[in-house]
Amino acid sequence: MDKYSPSCLVVLISILLLSAVNADPRYDAEEAILLQFYGSTGGNNWVGVTNKWDLAQNPNHCSWDGILCDSSNYVQSIQLSGYNLNGTLNPSIGNLVDMTTFDVSENALYGPVPSTLSNWIVVTDINLAQNQFTGSFPGFLCGSASITVLQINENNFNGDIAGIVACTSIKMLDIANNGFSGTIPPEISTIPQLQKLYLDNNAITGIIPPTITNCPQLRVFTASNNQLTGSIPPNIGDLGPSLTYWDISSNHITGMIPMTVSNLNQLTTFLAQGNLLRGPIPGPLGG
């Protein structure tokens, strides 16, 4: 008879693997960071939790609700949308350097966004929407060359939006429903992959820069309920191959609606009411 039965060997191997994981200083450090995050966001009052952030019940933090680890058991994703997080983001969370997706939307988080999040050099998707974050535009979140989605809408951010030009790899940027002011920077054209830009319900002034038509992949542009002036860029038709949705309603935009709108052959929605524009909408959308 063998000294060890197959079932005993399985248990022994599992114990050895768990011991190896727990012997990793980085694994332990990330566990401590998660517990700090749990404490600073009112973890005891989270809702909808099935796999608790509790070492006594779940000694492997990679199994906790909202946590996804890579093959080396390092945290690469936190997704806790609508869990009733209430509090602030502990700056130590920026030390989870393999983070690719971070979603804490639809909670009650407040205060400034820690600048340590600039350490996330491989992050692709950050969603802070529908909280109570404050401060200026957190351009440091665009420090990663791989970030493609940044959603900070429905918070209490303010100040100008010049920093959005730092988001050179962004495909979708949503800063709607904040207190942003200032103008749309002409350098918007330096975001070549930009597909969706949401600026609604802020206090943005100035013109829609003609350079926006140099964003060849732009599909959605919404800037309603701001204080924009000037005219619609006359070369808007250059966005014909991509633009599907355009909303500049409730601003102070004047002049004629450019005839080049008729070149927007992918356009399904053109909203411009609540301005001082003249003339019909050219093309099929104008009836």
C-alpha positions as CSV (number, residue, x, y, z in Angstrom):
1,M,0.0,0.0,0.0
2,D,1.3,3.5,-0.9
3,K,2.4,5.6,2.0
4,Y,0.0,8.4,1.0
5,S,-3.4,8.0,-0.6
6,P,-4.3,10.2,-3.6
7,S,-6.7,12.3,-1.5
8,C,-3.9,13.0,1.0
9,L,-1.6,14.1,-1.7
10,V,-4.1,16.5,-3.1
11,V,-4.5,18.1,0.3
12,L,-0.8,18.2,0.8
13,I,-0.2,19.9,-2.5
14,S,-3.0,22.4,-1.8
15,I,-1.4,23.3,1.5
16,L,2.0,23.7,-0.1
17,L,0.6,26.0,-2.8
18,L,-1.3,28.2,-0.3
19,S,1.9,28.4,1.8
20,A,3.9,29.5,-1.3
21,V,1.4,32.2,-2.0
22,N,1.3,33.4,1.5
23,A,5.1,33.5,1.6
24,D,5.1,36.1,-1.2
25,P,5.8,39.6,0.4
26,R,4.0,41.3,-2.5
27,Y,0.9,39.1,-2.0
28,D,0.8,40.0,1.7
29,A,1.3,43.7,0.9
30,E,-1.6,43.7,-1.6
31,E,-3.8,42.0,1.0
32,A,-3.0,44.8,3.5
33,I,-3.8,47.4,0.9
34,L,-7.2,45.9,0.2
35,L,-7.9,45.8,3.9
36,Q,-7.0,49.6,4.1
37,F,-9.3,50.2,1.2
38,Y,-12.1,48.2,2.9
39,G,-11.7,50.3,6.1
40,S,-11.6,53.7,4.4
41,T,-14.8,53.0,2.3
42,G,-17.0,51.7,5.2
43,G,-16.6,48.0,4.3
44,N,-18.8,46.9,7.2
45,N,-21.7,48.6,5.6
46,W,-21.2,47.4,2.0
47,V,-24.3,45.8,0.4
48,G,-24.6,42.8,-1.9
49,V,-21.5,41.1,-0.7
50,T,-21.4,37.3,-1.0
51,N,-17.7,36.6,-0.6
52,K,-16.8,38.7,2.3
53,W,-13.5,40.6,2.6
54,D,-12.7,38.6,5.8
55,L,-9.5,36.7,6.3
56,A,-11.1,34.4,8.8
57,Q,-13.7,33.3,6.3
58,N,-11.8,33.8,3.0
59,P,-8.0,33.7,3.6
60,N,-7.3,34.2,-0.1
61,H,-8.2,37.8,-1.0
62,C,-8.4,36.9,-4.7
63,S,-11.7,35.2,-3.9
64,W,-13.2,38.4,-2.3
65,D,-16.2,40.1,-4.0
66,G,-15.1,42.4,-6.7
67,I,-11.5,41.3,-6.8
68,L,-9.9,39.6,-9.8
69,C,-6.3,38.5,-9.7
70,D,-3.9,37.4,-12.4
71,S,-2.2,34.0,-12.6
72,S,0.4,35.2,-10.1
73,N,-2.3,36.1,-7.6
74,Y,-1.7,39.8,-7.9
75,V,-4.7,42.1,-8.0
76,Q,-5.6,43.3,-11.5
77,S,-9.2,44.4,-11.2
78,I,-11.5,45.9,-8.6
79,Q,-15.2,46.1,-9.6
80,L,-17.5,47.3,-6.8
81,S,-20.1,49.4,-8.5
82,G,-23.2,50.0,-6.4
83,Y,-21.9,48.3,-3.2
84,N,-22.6,51.3,-1.0
85,L,-19.0,52.3,-0.6
86,N,-18.9,55.4,1.7
87,G,-15.7,57.2,2.5
88,T,-12.5,58.1,0.7
89,L,-10.0,56.2,-1.4
90,N,-6.9,55.3,0.6
91,P,-3.8,56.4,-1.3
92,S,-2.2,53.1,-0.8
93,I,-4.5,51.6,-3.5
94,G,-2.2,53.1,-6.0
95,N,0.4,50.5,-5.1
96,L,-1.7,47.8,-6.8
97,V,0.5,48.3,-9.8
98,D,-1.0,45.6,-12.0
99,M,-4.5,47.2,-12.0
100,T,-6.2,47.1,-15.3
101,T,-9.8,47.8,-14.4
102,F,-11.1,49.9,-11.5
103,D,-14.9,50.5,-11.1
104,V,-16.3,52.1,-7.9
105,S,-19.2,53.9,-9.7
106,E,-22.6,54.4,-8.1
107,N,-21.4,54.7,-4.5
108,A,-20.9,57.5,-2.0
109,L,-17.2,58.1,-2.2
110,Y,-15.9,61.7,-1.6
111,G,-12.9,63.8,-1.4
112,P,-10.0,64.1,-3.9
113,V,-8.9,61.2,-6.1
114,P,-5.4,60.1,-4.8
115,S,-2.6,61.1,-7.1
116,T,-1.0,57.7,-6.3
117,L,-3.4,56.2,-8.9
118,S,-0.9,57.5,-11.5
119,N,1.1,54.4,-10.5
120,W,-1.4,52.3,-12.5
121,I,0.7,52.1,-15.7
122,V,-1.2,49.2,-17.3
123,V,-4.8,50.4,-16.4
124,T,-7.3,50.5,-19.3
125,D,-10.6,51.4,-17.6
126,I,-11.3,53.7,-14.7
127,N,-14.9,54.4,-13.6
128,L,-15.5,56.8,-10.7
129,A,-18.9,57.9,-11.9
130,Q,-21.8,58.8,-9.6
131,N,-20.0,59.6,-6.5
132,Q,-19.0,62.8,-4.7
133,F,-15.4,63.2,-5.6
134,T,-14.0,66.7,-5.6
135,G,-11.0,68.6,-7.0
136,S,-9.8,69.6,-10.4
137,F,-9.7,67.3,-13.5
138,P,-7.5,64.3,-12.4
139,G,-5.3,64.3,-15.5
140,F,-2.8,62.0,-13.7
141,L,-5.3,59.2,-14.3
142,C,-4.3,59.4,-18.0
143,G,-0.7,58.6,-17.2
144,S,-1.1,55.1,-18.5
145,A,-0.5,54.7,-22.2
146,S,-3.0,51.9,-22.2
147,I,-6.0,53.7,-20.7
148,T,-8.9,53.8,-23.1
149,V,-12.0,54.5,-20.9
150,L,-12.2,57.2,-18.2
151,Q,-15.6,57.9,-16.5
152,I,-15.8,60.6,-13.8
153,N,-19.3,61.9,-14.6
154,E,-21.8,62.9,-11.9
155,N,-19.3,64.0,-9.2
156,N,-18.3,67.4,-7.8
157,F,-15.1,68.1,-9.9
158,N,-14.5,71.7,-11.0
159,G,-11.9,73.9,-12.7
160,D,-10.9,74.0,-16.3
161,I,-10.6,71.0,-18.6
162,A,-7.3,71.7,-20.3
163,G,-5.9,68.6,-18.7
164,I,-8.0,66.3,-20.9
165,V,-5.4,66.6,-23.7
166,A,-3.1,64.4,-21.5
167,C,-5.5,61.5,-22.2
168,T,-3.9,60.8,-25.5
169,S,-4.9,57.1,-25.6
170,I,-8.5,57.6,-24.5
171,K,-11.4,56.3,-26.6
172,M,-14.2,57.2,-24.2
173,L,-14.1,60.2,-21.9
174,D,-17.1,61.1,-19.8
175,I,-16.9,64.2,-17.5
176,A,-20.6,65.2,-17.7
177,N,-22.5,66.5,-14.7
178,N,-19.8,68.2,-12.8
179,G,-18.7,71.8,-12.2
180,F,-16.1,72.1,-14.9
181,S,-15.5,75.4,-16.6
182,G,-13.0,76.9,-19.0
183,T,-12.9,76.1,-22.7
184,I,-12.6,73.0,-24.8
185,P,-8.8,72.9,-25.7
186,P,-8.0,73.1,-29.4
187,E,-5.4,70.4,-28.7
188,I,-8.4,67.9,-28.5
189,S,-7.2,66.8,-31.9
190,T,-4.1,65.2,-30.2
191,I,-6.4,62.4,-29.0
192,P,-6.5,60.4,-32.2
193,Q,-8.5,57.5,-30.9
194,L,-11.2,59.5,-29.3
195,Q,-14.6,58.0,-30.0
196,K,-17.0,59.3,-27.3
197,L,-16.8,62.6,-25.5
198,Y,-19.4,63.6,-23.0
199,L,-19.2,67.2,-21.6
200,D,-22.9,67.8,-20.7
201,N,-24.1,69.8,-17.7
202,N,-21.0,71.8,-16.8
203,A,-20.1,75.4,-17.1
204,I,-17.8,75.2,-20.1
205,T,-17.4,78.3,-22.2
206,G,-15.9,79.4,-25.5
207,I,-16.2,77.8,-28.9
208,I,-16.3,74.3,-30.2
209,P,-12.8,74.2,-31.6
210,P,-12.7,73.4,-35.3
211,T,-9.8,71.0,-34.5
212,I,-12.4,68.6,-33.1
213,T,-13.0,67.5,-36.7
214,N,-9.4,66.1,-36.7
215,C,-10.5,63.3,-34.4
216,P,-11.2,60.8,-37.2
217,Q,-12.9,58.2,-35.0
218,L,-15.3,60.5,-33.1
219,R,-18.7,59.0,-33.0
220,V,-20.4,60.8,-30.0
221,F,-20.1,64.4,-29.0
222,T,-22.4,65.8,-26.3
223,A,-22.0,69.2,-24.7
224,S,-25.5,70.2,-23.9
225,N,-26.3,72.6,-21.0
226,N,-23.1,74.5,-21.0
227,Q,-22.2,78.1,-21.9
228,L,-20.7,77.5,-25.3
229,T,-20.6,80.4,-27.9
230,G,-19.5,80.9,-31.4
231,S,-20.7,78.7,-34.3
232,I,-20.8,75.1,-35.3
233,P,-17.4,74.3,-36.9
234,P,-18.0,74.8,-40.7
235,N,-15.9,71.6,-41.4
236,I,-18.1,69.4,-39.2
237,G,-18.8,67.3,-42.3
238,D,-15.2,66.0,-42.1
239,L,-16.6,63.7,-39.4
240,G,-18.8,62.0,-41.9
241,P,-17.3,58.5,-41.7
242,S,-17.7,58.3,-38.0
243,L,-20.1,60.7,-36.2
244,T,-23.4,59.2,-35.2
245,Y,-24.5,61.5,-32.3
246,W,-24.2,65.2,-31.8
247,D,-25.8,67.2,-29.0
248,I,-25.0,70.9,-28.4
249,S,-28.5,71.8,-27.1
250,S,-29.0,74.6,-24.5
251,N,-25.9,76.7,-25.1
252,H,-25.4,80.2,-26.7
253,I,-24.2,79.0,-30.2
254,T,-25.1,81.3,-33.1
255,G,-25.0,81.4,-36.9
256,M,-26.1,79.1,-39.7
257,I,-26.1,75.3,-39.4
258,P,-23.3,74.4,-41.8
259,M,-24.3,72.7,-45.1
260,T,-21.5,70.2,-44.5
261,V,-23.8,68.5,-41.9
262,S,-25.3,66.8,-44.9
263,N,-21.9,64.9,-45.3
264,L,-22.4,63.2,-41.9
265,N,-23.7,60.0,-43.5
266,Q,-23.6,58.0,-40.3
267,L,-25.4,60.6,-38.2
268,T,-28.6,59.4,-36.4
269,T,-29.1,62.2,-33.9
270,F,-28.4,66.0,-34.2
271,L,-29.6,68.1,-31.3
272,A,-29.1,71.8,-31.3
273,Q,-32.2,73.3,-29.8
274,G,-31.9,76.1,-27.2
275,N,-29.3,78.0,-29.1
276,L,-29.5,81.0,-31.6
277,L,-28.9,79.0,-34.7
278,R,-30.5,79.8,-38.1
279,G,-31.6,77.6,-41.0
280,P,-32.7,74.0,-41.3
281,I,-30.7,70.9,-40.6
282,P,-29.2,69.9,-44.0
283,G,-29.5,66.4,-45.1
284,P,-32.0,63.6,-44.2
285,L,-32.2,64.6,-40.5
286,G,-33.7,67.9,-41.6
287,G,-36.6,66.3,-43.2
